Amino acid sequence: MFLDGKKALITGSTSGIGLAVARSLRAEGAEVVLNGFGDAGEIAKLCAELGASYSGADLTDVAQVEEMMAEAGGVDILVNNAGTQHVSPVEDFPIDKWNLIIALNLTAAFHTTRLAVPAMKEKGWGRIINTASAHSLTASPFKSAYNASKHGIAGFTKTIALELAQTGVTANCISPGYVWTPLIEGQIPDTMKARGLSREEVINDVLLAKQPTKKFVQPEEVGALAVFLCREEAGNVTGANWSIDGGWTAE
Ligand code: NAD
């Protein structure tokens, strides 16, 4: 398998997109390091399924990120995927939610990247894949912190792609539209409140209204794109922001 001998650390991989990416990379032979929160028994099952190791680091705490990266050793593939969301008008946006979203969705990727790059450069090979979002390219109301964090990660990714351009290390964003995961389910009640809509109206008139295909993106489809970016044939794909959004950002 083409990722035999490569080690992949995927942040926020106990759930949703990160878990699907971990499964896809594992299926191509990568050794996987999982990270994220969740039920200890469920996480142990995932580790057994994937032959993976696990770090429970809270990525909003720099010391815990440093410990996770030191324990993982030199990783060949770094997937910065952990993220969170909060939906609120800007004038009511809770300050702690703003700080959490910027810390997790943006600053954590800076820390993991700065710690992963030296070993990648030494090996002359590496893949940095950042889960951004359609909201790295466009905006929706009531998601000020999220949109700022995702536009930020897109700019960060371009910058490191340029810095690493001659090292064999690529850096790219994957930008999904709406993928049915706990993160999306969790924002439905707040969106109902912010917009005065029913659950069905939020799903059909807010979420799927954005996607011309009228379908949620599947986590496995994001996993397949991550696998492609790890291929040798993708060695010249760097600094890109890959949309997988059912046509959302084409409009
Ligand atoms: P999810 O809620 O299913 O998964 C989030 C993961 O992050 C979980 O493993 C969780 O335990 C972990 N996590 C949360 N806080 C953490 C912390 N402080 N430290 C470490 N790990 C933490 O969400 P998802 O939908 O799979 O989202 C994954 C990524 O994809 C996020 O960056 C999100 O913004 C992005 N994204 C999601 C969608 C979507 O429609 N679901 C669309 C575009 C982008």
PDB file of C-alpha atoms and ligand atoms in Angstrom:
ATOM      1  CA  MET A   1       0.000   0.000   0.000  1.00  0.00           C
ATOM      2  CA  PHE A   2       1.329   3.389  -0.904  1.00  0.00           C
ATOM      3  CA  LEU A   3       1.287   4.819   2.629  1.00  0.00           C
ATOM      4  CA  ASP A   4       3.066   1.855   4.247  1.00  0.00           C
ATOM      5  CA  GLY A   5       5.706   3.213   6.612  1.00  0.00           C
ATOM      6  CA  LYS A   6       4.158   6.675   6.843  1.00  0.00           C
ATOM      7  CA  LYS A   7       2.801   8.060  10.112  1.00  0.00           C
ATOM      8  CA  ALA A   8      -0.310  10.253  10.007  1.00  0.00           C
ATOM      9  CA  LEU A   9      -1.584  12.378  12.877  1.00  0.00           C
ATOM     10  CA  ILE A  10      -5.154  13.550  12.401  1.00  0.00           C
ATOM     11  CA  THR A  11      -6.494  16.060  14.909  1.00  0.00           C
ATOM     12  CA  GLY A  12     -10.145  15.808  15.884  1.00  0.00           C
ATOM     13  CA  SER A  13     -10.332  12.241  14.600  1.00  0.00           C
ATOM     14  CA  THR A  14     -12.613  10.652  17.199  1.00  0.00           C
ATOM     15  CA  SER A  15     -15.630  11.792  15.166  1.00  0.00           C
ATOM     16  CA  GLY A  16     -16.938  13.017  11.831  1.00  0.00           C
ATOM     17  CA  ILE A  17     -14.587  14.069   9.051  1.00  0.00           C
ATOM     18  CA  GLY A  18     -11.372  13.431  10.998  1.00  0.00           C
ATOM     19  CA  LEU A  19     -12.363   9.845  11.704  1.00  0.00           C
ATOM     20  CA  ALA A  20     -13.206   9.264   8.046  1.00  0.00           C
ATOM     21  CA  VAL A  21      -9.832  10.719   6.992  1.00  0.00           C
ATOM     22  CA  ALA A  22      -8.076   8.480   9.547  1.00  0.00           C
ATOM     23  CA  ARG A  23      -9.881   5.411   8.169  1.00  0.00           C
ATOM     24  CA  SER A  24      -9.009   6.351   4.582  1.00  0.00           C
ATOM     25  CA  LEU A  25      -5.309   6.912   5.333  1.00  0.00           C
ATOM     26  CA  ARG A  26      -5.177   3.686   7.359  1.00  0.00           C
ATOM     27  CA  ALA A  27      -6.730   1.788   4.440  1.00  0.00           C
ATOM     28  CA  GLU A  28      -3.713   2.879   2.348  1.00  0.00           C
ATOM     29  CA  GLY A  29      -1.286   1.579   4.989  1.00  0.00           C
ATOM     30  CA  ALA A  30      -0.521   4.648   7.114  1.00  0.00           C
ATOM     31  CA  GLU A  31       0.125   4.282  10.813  1.00  0.00           C
ATOM     32  CA  VAL A  32      -2.465   6.500  12.468  1.00  0.00           C
ATOM     33  CA  VAL A  33      -2.420   8.710  15.551  1.00  0.00           C
ATOM     34  CA  LEU A  34      -5.903   9.725  16.658  1.00  0.00           C
ATOM     35  CA  ASN A  35      -6.780  12.809  18.683  1.00  0.00           C
ATOM     36  CA  GLY A  36      -9.993  14.276  20.032  1.00  0.00           C
ATOM     37  CA  PHE A  37     -12.492  13.937  22.811  1.00  0.00           C
ATOM     38  CA  GLY A  38     -15.114  11.297  23.463  1.00  0.00           C
ATOM     39  CA  ASP A  39     -16.113   8.226  25.397  1.00  0.00           C
ATOM     40  CA  ALA A  40     -13.011   6.287  26.522  1.00  0.00           C
ATOM     41  CA  GLY A  41     -14.531   2.914  25.564  1.00  0.00           C
ATOM     42  CA  GLU A  42     -15.486   4.123  22.071  1.00  0.00           C
ATOM     43  CA  ILE A  43     -12.009   5.597  21.552  1.00  0.00           C
ATOM     44  CA  ALA A  44     -10.386   2.324  22.669  1.00  0.00           C
ATOM     45  CA  LYS A  45     -12.544   0.518  20.079  1.00  0.00           C
ATOM     46  CA  LEU A  46     -11.426   2.930  17.351  1.00  0.00           C
ATOM     47  CA  CYS A  47      -7.776   2.463  18.315  1.00  0.00           C
ATOM     48  CA  ALA A  48      -8.230  -1.321  18.080  1.00  0.00           C
ATOM     49  CA  GLU A  49     -10.045  -1.042  14.717  1.00  0.00           C
ATOM     50  CA  LEU A  50      -7.319   1.138  13.212  1.00  0.00           C
ATOM     51  CA  GLY A  51      -4.300  -0.224  15.107  1.00  0.00           C
ATOM     52  CA  ALA A  52      -3.915   3.435  16.097  1.00  0.00           C
ATOM     53  CA  SER A  53      -2.382   5.267  19.003  1.00  0.00           C
ATOM     54  CA  TYR A  54      -4.266   8.122  20.634  1.00  0.00           C
ATOM     55  CA  SER A  55      -3.644  11.495  22.221  1.00  0.00           C
ATOM     56  CA  GLY A  56      -6.408  13.155  24.237  1.00  0.00           C
ATOM     57  CA  ALA A  57      -4.645  16.538  23.987  1.00  0.00           C
ATOM     58  CA  ASP A  58      -6.886  19.579  24.234  1.00  0.00           C
ATOM     59  CA  LEU A  59      -5.535  21.525  21.276  1.00  0.00           C
ATOM     60  CA  THR A  60      -6.458  24.874  22.797  1.00  0.00           C
ATOM     61  CA  ASP A  61      -3.669  24.286  25.342  1.00  0.00           C
ATOM     62  CA  VAL A  62      -0.202  24.789  23.807  1.00  0.00           C
ATOM     63  CA  ALA A  63       1.533  22.599  26.406  1.00  0.00           C
ATOM     64  CA  GLN A  64      -0.792  19.690  25.532  1.00  0.00           C
ATOM     65  CA  VAL A  65      -0.148  20.180  21.802  1.00  0.00           C
ATOM     66  CA  GLU A  66       3.586  20.123  22.431  1.00  0.00           C
ATOM     67  CA  GLU A  67       3.271  16.918  24.464  1.00  0.00           C
ATOM     68  CA  MET A  68       1.142  15.268  21.748  1.00  0.00           C
ATOM     69  CA  MET A  69       3.633  16.157  19.003  1.00  0.00           C
ATOM     70  CA  ALA A  70       6.609  14.961  21.078  1.00  0.00           C
ATOM     71  CA  GLU A  71       4.858  11.646  21.835  1.00  0.00           C
ATOM     72  CA  ALA A  72       3.895  11.144  18.181  1.00  0.00           C
ATOM     73  CA  GLY A  73       7.499  11.633  17.040  1.00  0.00           C
ATOM     74  CA  GLY A  74       8.161  12.757  13.457  1.00  0.00           C
ATOM     75  CA  VAL A  75       4.888  12.559  11.556  1.00  0.00           C
ATOM     76  CA  ASP A  76       4.844  12.316   7.757  1.00  0.00           C
ATOM     77  CA  ILE A  77       1.241  13.416   7.325  1.00  0.00           C
ATOM     78  CA  LEU A  78      -0.370  16.067   9.506  1.00  0.00           C
ATOM     79  CA  VAL A  79      -4.095  16.627   9.162  1.00  0.00           C
ATOM     80  CA  ASN A  80      -5.255  19.702  11.062  1.00  0.00           C
ATOM     81  CA  ASN A  81      -8.926  18.939  11.287  1.00  0.00           C
ATOM     82  CA  ALA A  82     -10.246  19.587  14.795  1.00  0.00           C
ATOM     83  CA  GLY A  83     -12.738  22.394  14.788  1.00  0.00           C
ATOM     84  CA  THR A  84     -15.783  23.804  16.443  1.00  0.00           C
ATOM     85  CA  GLN A  85     -18.603  26.212  15.651  1.00  0.00           C
ATOM     86  CA  HIS A  86     -20.890  28.690  17.369  1.00  0.00           C
ATOM     87  CA  VAL A  87     -23.809  30.503  15.750  1.00  0.00           C
ATOM     88  CA  SER A  88     -24.802  33.936  17.071  1.00  0.00           C
ATOM     89  CA  PRO A  89     -25.255  37.535  15.919  1.00  0.00           C
ATOM     90  CA  VAL A  90     -21.957  39.392  16.324  1.00  0.00           C
ATOM     91  CA  GLU A  91     -23.234  41.783  18.985  1.00  0.00           C
ATOM     92  CA  ASP A  92     -24.193  38.835  21.202  1.00  0.00           C
ATOM     93  CA  PHE A  93     -21.279  36.590  20.267  1.00  0.00           C
ATOM     94  CA  PRO A  94     -19.896  35.166  23.540  1.00  0.00           C
ATOM     95  CA  ILE A  95     -16.268  36.205  23.996  1.00  0.00           C
ATOM     96  CA  ASP A  96     -15.280  32.770  25.298  1.00  0.00           C
ATOM     97  CA  LYS A  97     -16.747  31.166  22.147  1.00  0.00           C
ATOM     98  CA  TRP A  98     -14.815  33.580  19.910  1.00  0.00           C
ATOM     99  CA  ASN A  99     -11.574  32.739  21.730  1.00  0.00           C
ATOM    100  CA  LEU A 100     -12.252  28.986  21.638  1.00  0.00           C
ATOM    101  CA  ILE A 101     -13.000  28.946  17.903  1.00  0.00           C
ATOM    102  CA  ILE A 102      -9.899  30.946  16.972  1.00  0.00           C
ATOM    103  CA  ALA A 103      -7.734  28.830  19.311  1.00  0.00           C
ATOM    104  CA  LEU A 104      -8.987  25.476  18.027  1.00  0.00           C
ATOM    105  CA  ASN A 105      -9.723  26.134  14.343  1.00  0.00           C
ATOM    106  CA  LEU A 106      -6.678  28.327  13.658  1.00  0.00           C
ATOM    107  CA  THR A 107      -4.013  28.665  16.352  1.00  0.00           C
ATOM    108  CA  ALA A 108      -3.797  24.915  17.078  1.00  0.00           C
ATOM    109  CA  ALA A 109      -2.807  24.302  13.440  1.00  0.00           C
ATOM    110  CA  PHE A 110       0.016  26.828  13.779  1.00  0.00           C
ATOM    111  CA  HIS A 111       1.389  24.928  16.778  1.00  0.00           C
ATOM    112  CA  THR A 112       1.111  21.426  15.274  1.00  0.00           C
ATOM    113  CA  THR A 113       2.602  22.660  11.999  1.00  0.00           C
ATOM    114  CA  ARG A 114       5.587  24.441  13.532  1.00  0.00           C
ATOM    115  CA  LEU A 115       6.320  21.278  15.527  1.00  0.00           C
ATOM    116  CA  ALA A 116       5.848  18.852  12.600  1.00  0.00           C
ATOM    117  CA  VAL A 117       7.791  20.724   9.917  1.00  0.00           C
ATOM    118  CA  PRO A 118      11.387  20.091  11.091  1.00  0.00           C
ATOM    119  CA  ALA A 119      11.084  16.261  10.766  1.00  0.00           C
ATOM    120  CA  MET A 120       9.267  16.556   7.419  1.00  0.00           C
ATOM    121  CA  LYS A 121      12.011  18.803   6.057  1.00  0.00           C
ATOM    122  CA  GLU A 122      14.672  16.398   7.280  1.00  0.00           C
ATOM    123  CA  LYS A 123      12.956  13.490   5.484  1.00  0.00           C
ATOM    124  CA  GLY A 124      12.357  15.597   2.373  1.00  0.00           C
ATOM    125  CA  TRP A 125       8.698  14.492   2.322  1.00  0.00           C
ATOM    126  CA  GLY A 126       5.573  15.581   4.092  1.00  0.00           C
ATOM    127  CA  ARG A 127       1.909  16.334   3.675  1.00  0.00           C
ATOM    128  CA  ILE A 128       0.043  18.996   5.635  1.00  0.00           C
ATOM    129  CA  ILE A 129      -3.691  18.911   5.036  1.00  0.00           C
ATOM    130  CA  ASN A 130      -5.910  21.447   6.746  1.00  0.00           C
ATOM    131  CA  THR A 131      -9.654  20.958   6.941  1.00  0.00           C
ATOM    132  CA  ALA A 132     -10.853  24.466   6.154  1.00  0.00           C
ATOM    133  CA  SER A 133     -14.420  24.924   4.880  1.00  0.00           C
ATOM    134  CA  ALA A 134     -16.517  26.551   2.184  1.00  0.00           C
ATOM    135  CA  HIS A 135     -16.486  29.270   4.848  1.00  0.00           C
ATOM    136  CA  SER A 136     -12.791  29.826   4.049  1.00  0.00           C
ATOM    137  CA  LEU A 137     -13.917  31.140   0.651  1.00  0.00           C
ATOM    138  CA  THR A 138     -17.282  32.706   1.384  1.00  0.00           C
ATOM    139  CA  ALA A 139     -19.317  33.688   4.440  1.00  0.00           C
ATOM    140  CA  SER A 140     -22.672  33.117   6.084  1.00  0.00           C
ATOM    141  CA  PRO A 141     -24.192  35.393   8.720  1.00  0.00           C
ATOM    142  CA  PHE A 142     -23.976  34.600  12.458  1.00  0.00           C
ATOM    143  CA  LYS A 143     -20.705  32.668  12.093  1.00  0.00           C
ATOM    144  CA  SER A 144     -18.215  35.513  12.556  1.00  0.00           C
ATOM    145  CA  ALA A 145     -15.600  33.576  14.542  1.00  0.00           C
ATOM    146  CA  TYR A 146     -15.852  30.458  12.375  1.00  0.00           C
ATOM    147  CA  ASN A 147     -15.583  32.377   9.107  1.00  0.00           C
ATOM    148  CA  ALA A 148     -12.633  34.381  10.459  1.00  0.00           C
ATOM    149  CA  SER A 149     -10.872  31.195  11.600  1.00  0.00           C
ATOM    150  CA  LYS A 150     -11.446  29.418   8.283  1.00  0.00           C
ATOM    151  CA  HIS A 151     -10.339  32.372   6.145  1.00  0.00           C
ATOM    152  CA  GLY A 152      -7.326  32.475   8.479  1.00  0.00           C
ATOM    153  CA  ILE A 153      -6.394  28.828   8.013  1.00  0.00           C
ATOM    154  CA  ALA A 154      -6.608  29.273   4.236  1.00  0.00           C
ATOM    155  CA  GLY A 155      -4.091  32.129   4.391  1.00  0.00           C
ATOM    156  CA  PHE A 156      -1.868  30.198   6.787  1.00  0.00           C
ATOM    157  CA  THR A 157      -1.880  27.200   4.427  1.00  0.00           C
ATOM    158  CA  LYS A 158      -0.826  29.285   1.418  1.00  0.00           C
ATOM    159  CA  THR A 159       1.995  30.812   3.442  1.00  0.00           C
ATOM    160  CA  ILE A 160       3.472  27.530   4.620  1.00  0.00           C
ATOM    161  CA  ALA A 161       3.078  26.044   1.129  1.00  0.00           C
ATOM    162  CA  LEU A 162       5.336  28.820  -0.159  1.00  0.00           C
ATOM    163  CA  GLU A 163       7.819  28.449   2.685  1.00  0.00           C
ATOM    164  CA  LEU A 164       8.061  24.671   2.112  1.00  0.00           C
ATOM    165  CA  ALA A 165       7.823  24.696  -1.685  1.00  0.00           C
ATOM    166  CA  GLN A 166      11.302  23.292  -2.285  1.00  0.00           C
ATOM    167  CA  THR A 167      11.373  20.775   0.546  1.00  0.00           C
ATOM    168  CA  GLY A 168       9.118  17.941  -0.667  1.00  0.00           C
ATOM    169  CA  VAL A 169       6.451  19.011   1.804  1.00  0.00           C
ATOM    170  CA  THR A 170       3.077  20.152   0.481  1.00  0.00           C
ATOM    171  CA  ALA A 171       0.373  22.085   2.316  1.00  0.00           C
ATOM    172  CA  ASN A 172      -3.217  22.260   1.154  1.00  0.00           C
ATOM    173  CA  CYS A 173      -6.706  22.964   2.433  1.00  0.00           C
ATOM    174  CA  ILE A 174      -9.718  20.777   1.909  1.00  0.00           C
ATOM    175  CA  SER A 175     -12.859  22.898   2.009  1.00  0.00           C
ATOM    176  CA  PRO A 176     -16.034  20.906   2.492  1.00  0.00           C
ATOM    177  CA  GLY A 177     -19.524  22.290   2.201  1.00  0.00           C
ATOM    178  CA  TYR A 178     -22.033  20.786   4.605  1.00  0.00           C
ATOM    179  CA  VAL A 179     -21.063  17.302   5.758  1.00  0.00           C
ATOM    180  CA  TRP A 180     -23.524  15.530   8.052  1.00  0.00           C
ATOM    181  CA  THR A 181     -21.517  15.210  11.302  1.00  0.00           C
ATOM    182  CA  PRO A 182     -22.127  16.048  14.994  1.00  0.00           C
ATOM    183  CA  LEU A 183     -20.758  19.562  14.306  1.00  0.00           C
ATOM    184  CA  ILE A 184     -23.604  20.279  11.877  1.00  0.00           C
ATOM    185  CA  GLU A 185     -26.260  18.655  14.036  1.00  0.00           C
ATOM    186  CA  GLY A 186     -25.063  20.741  16.980  1.00  0.00           C
ATOM    187  CA  GLN A 187     -25.593  24.076  15.247  1.00  0.00           C
ATOM    188  CA  ILE A 188     -29.184  23.385  14.149  1.00  0.00           C
ATOM    189  CA  PRO A 189     -30.859  24.521  17.433  1.00  0.00           C
ATOM    190  CA  ASP A 190     -28.898  27.823  17.491  1.00  0.00           C
ATOM    191  CA  THR A 191     -29.605  28.459  13.824  1.00  0.00           C
ATOM    192  CA  MET A 192     -33.310  27.794  14.479  1.00  0.00           C
ATOM    193  CA  LYS A 193     -33.134  30.429  17.210  1.00  0.00           C
ATOM    194  CA  ALA A 194     -31.009  32.983  15.296  1.00  0.00           C
ATOM    195  CA  ARG A 195     -33.216  32.791  12.192  1.00  0.00           C
ATOM    196  CA  GLY A 196     -36.591  31.869  13.721  1.00  0.00           C
ATOM    197  CA  LEU A 197     -36.914  28.653  11.680  1.00  0.00           C
ATOM    198  CA  SER A 198     -37.951  25.041  12.261  1.00  0.00           C
ATOM    199  CA  ARG A 199     -35.430  22.169  12.157  1.00  0.00           C
ATOM    200  CA  GLU A 200     -36.603  21.093   8.661  1.00  0.00           C
ATOM    201  CA  GLU A 201     -36.380  24.689   7.417  1.00  0.00           C
ATOM    202  CA  VAL A 202     -32.804  24.973   8.724  1.00  0.00           C
ATOM    203  CA  ILE A 203     -31.797  21.725   6.971  1.00  0.00           C
ATOM    204  CA  ASN A 204     -33.504  22.448   3.653  1.00  0.00           C
ATOM    205  CA  ASP A 205     -33.629  26.261   3.431  1.00  0.00           C
ATOM    206  CA  VAL A 206     -30.318  27.177   5.135  1.00  0.00           C
ATOM    207  CA  LEU A 207     -27.912  24.237   4.888  1.00  0.00           C
ATOM    208  CA  LEU A 208     -28.828  22.423   1.671  1.00  0.00           C
ATOM    209  CA  ALA A 209     -29.937  25.695   0.069  1.00  0.00           C
ATOM    210  CA  LYS A 210     -26.216  26.449  -0.256  1.00  0.00           C
ATOM    211  CA  GLN A 211     -25.377  23.239  -2.123  1.00  0.00           C
ATOM    212  CA  PRO A 212     -26.602  23.015  -5.706  1.00  0.00           C
ATOM    213  CA  THR A 213     -26.403  19.200  -5.511  1.00  0.00           C
ATOM    214  CA  LYS A 214     -28.944  19.307  -2.610  1.00  0.00           C
ATOM    215  CA  LYS A 215     -26.938  16.597  -0.902  1.00  0.00           C
ATOM    216  CA  PHE A 216     -24.717  16.557   2.155  1.00  0.00           C
ATOM    217  CA  VAL A 217     -21.060  15.763   1.425  1.00  0.00           C
ATOM    218  CA  GLN A 218     -20.068  12.361   2.832  1.00  0.00           C
ATOM    219  CA  PRO A 219     -17.139  12.178   5.280  1.00  0.00           C
ATOM    220  CA  GLU A 220     -15.650   9.318   3.195  1.00  0.00           C
ATOM    221  CA  GLU A 221     -15.490  11.638   0.172  1.00  0.00           C
ATOM    222  CA  VAL A 222     -13.306  13.991   2.200  1.00  0.00           C
ATOM    223  CA  GLY A 223     -11.162  10.992   3.194  1.00  0.00           C
ATOM    224  CA  ALA A 224     -10.657  10.081  -0.468  1.00  0.00           C
ATOM    225  CA  LEU A 225      -9.496  13.616  -1.274  1.00  0.00           C
ATOM    226  CA  ALA A 226      -7.011  13.516   1.611  1.00  0.00           C
ATOM    227  CA  VAL A 227      -5.636  10.228   0.247  1.00  0.00           C
ATOM    228  CA  PHE A 228      -5.160  11.822  -3.178  1.00  0.00           C
ATOM    229  CA  LEU A 229      -3.204  14.719  -1.659  1.00  0.00           C
ATOM    230  CA  CYS A 230      -0.810  12.193  -0.092  1.00  0.00           C
ATOM    231  CA  ARG A 231       0.013  10.552  -3.437  1.00  0.00           C
ATOM    232  CA  GLU A 232       3.296  11.162  -5.241  1.00  0.00           C
ATOM    233  CA  GLU A 233       1.218  12.392  -8.196  1.00  0.00           C
ATOM    234  CA  ALA A 234       0.030  15.246  -5.942  1.00  0.00           C
ATOM    235  CA  GLY A 235       3.578  16.418  -5.265  1.00  0.00           C
ATOM    236  CA  ASN A 236       2.993  19.597  -7.258  1.00  0.00           C
ATOM    237  CA  VAL A 237      -0.346  20.308  -5.605  1.00  0.00           C
ATOM    238  CA  THR A 238       0.518  22.794  -2.898  1.00  0.00           C
ATOM    239  CA  GLY A 239      -1.005  25.998  -1.576  1.00  0.00           C
ATOM    240  CA  ALA A 240      -4.360  24.939  -3.002  1.00  0.00           C
ATOM    241  CA  ASN A 241      -7.788  25.152  -1.444  1.00  0.00           C
ATOM    242  CA  TRP A 242      -9.802  22.156  -2.645  1.00  0.00           C
ATOM    243  CA  SER A 243     -13.545  22.637  -2.564  1.00  0.00           C
ATOM    244  CA  ILE A 244     -15.742  19.606  -1.952  1.00  0.00           C
ATOM    245  CA  ASP A 245     -19.015  21.437  -1.515  1.00  0.00           C
ATOM    246  CA  GLY A 246     -21.588  20.231  -4.041  1.00  0.00           C
ATOM    247  CA  GLY A 247     -21.026  23.383  -6.101  1.00  0.00           C
ATOM    248  CA  TRP A 248     -21.659  25.883  -3.271  1.00  0.00           C
ATOM    249  CA  THR A 249     -18.707  28.184  -3.987  1.00  0.00           C
ATOM    250  CA  ALA A 250     -19.195  27.976  -7.776  1.00  0.00           C
ATOM    251  CA  GLU A 251     -22.222  30.254  -7.453  1.00  0.00           C
TER     252      GLU A 251
HETATM  253  P1  NAD B   1     -17.062  16.834  14.717  1.00  0.00           P
HETATM  254  O1  NAD B   1     -17.683  17.635  15.806  1.00  0.00           O
HETATM  255  O2  NAD B   1     -17.695  15.548  14.292  1.00  0.00           O
HETATM  256  O3  NAD B   1     -15.533  16.523  15.080  1.00  0.00           O
HETATM  257  C1  NAD B   1     -14.716  17.455  15.736  1.00  0.00           C
HETATM  258  C2  NAD B   1     -13.529  16.725  16.311  1.00  0.00           C
HETATM  259  O4  NAD B   1     -12.695  17.688  17.007  1.00  0.00           O
HETATM  260  C3  NAD B   1     -13.917  15.668  17.364  1.00  0.00           C
HETATM  261  O5  NAD B   1     -13.037  14.565  17.255  1.00  0.00           O
HETATM  262  C4  NAD B   1     -13.710  16.398  18.690  1.00  0.00           C
HETATM  263  O6  NAD B   1     -13.500  15.547  19.790  1.00  0.00           O
HETATM  264  C5  NAD B   1     -12.470  17.207  18.330  1.00  0.00           C
HETATM  265  N1  NAD B   1     -12.235  18.330  19.233  1.00  0.00           N
HETATM  266  C6  NAD B   1     -13.135  19.263  19.641  1.00  0.00           C
HETATM  267  N2  NAD B   1     -12.532  20.127  20.482  1.00  0.00           N
HETATM  268  C7  NAD B   1     -11.234  19.728  20.603  1.00  0.00           C
HETATM  269  C8  NAD B   1     -10.118  20.214  21.343  1.00  0.00           C
HETATM  270  N3  NAD B   1     -10.208  21.305  22.114  1.00  0.00           N
HETATM  271  N4  NAD B   1      -8.948  19.546  21.235  1.00  0.00           N
HETATM  272  C9  NAD B   1      -8.852  18.447  20.462  1.00  0.00           C
HETATM  273  N5  NAD B   1      -9.866  17.945  19.740  1.00  0.00           N
HETATM  274  C10 NAD B   1     -11.053  18.582  19.826  1.00  0.00           C
HETATM  275  O7  NAD B   1     -16.934  17.850  13.511  1.00  0.00           O
HETATM  276  P2  NAD B   1     -16.674  17.657  11.932  1.00  0.00           P
HETATM  277  O8  NAD B   1     -17.873  18.141  11.238  1.00  0.00           O
HETATM  278  O9  NAD B   1     -16.116  16.316  11.607  1.00  0.00           O
HETATM  279  O10 NAD B   1     -15.560  18.796  11.730  1.00  0.00           O
HETATM  280  C11 NAD B   1     -14.208  18.515  11.479  1.00  0.00           C
HETATM  281  C12 NAD B   1     -13.607  19.705  10.767  1.00  0.00           C
HETATM  282  O11 NAD B   1     -14.269  19.894   9.520  1.00  0.00           O
HETATM  283  C13 NAD B   1     -13.743  21.039  11.515  1.00  0.00           C
HETATM  284  O12 NAD B   1     -12.555  21.793  11.364  1.00  0.00           O
HETATM  285  C14 NAD B   1     -14.884  21.710  10.814  1.00  0.00           C
HETATM  286  O13 NAD B   1     -14.842  23.113  10.923  1.00  0.00           O
HETATM  287  C15 NAD B   1     -14.653  21.250   9.400  1.00  0.00           C
HETATM  288  N6  NAD B   1     -15.816  21.344   8.518  1.00  0.00           N
HETATM  289  C16 NAD B   1     -16.961  20.643   8.799  1.00  0.00           C
HETATM  290  C17 NAD B   1     -18.036  20.753   7.943  1.00  0.00           C
HETATM  291  C18 NAD B   1     -19.312  20.016   8.187  1.00  0.00           C
HETATM  292  O14 NAD B   1     -20.278  20.285   7.464  1.00  0.00           O
HETATM  293  N7  NAD B   1     -19.380  19.076   9.108  1.00  0.00           N
HETATM  294  C19 NAD B   1     -17.953  21.579   6.824  1.00  0.00           C
HETATM  295  C20 NAD B   1     -16.776  22.275   6.564  1.00  0.00           C
HETATM  296  C21 NAD B   1     -15.718  22.133   7.436  1.00  0.00           C
END
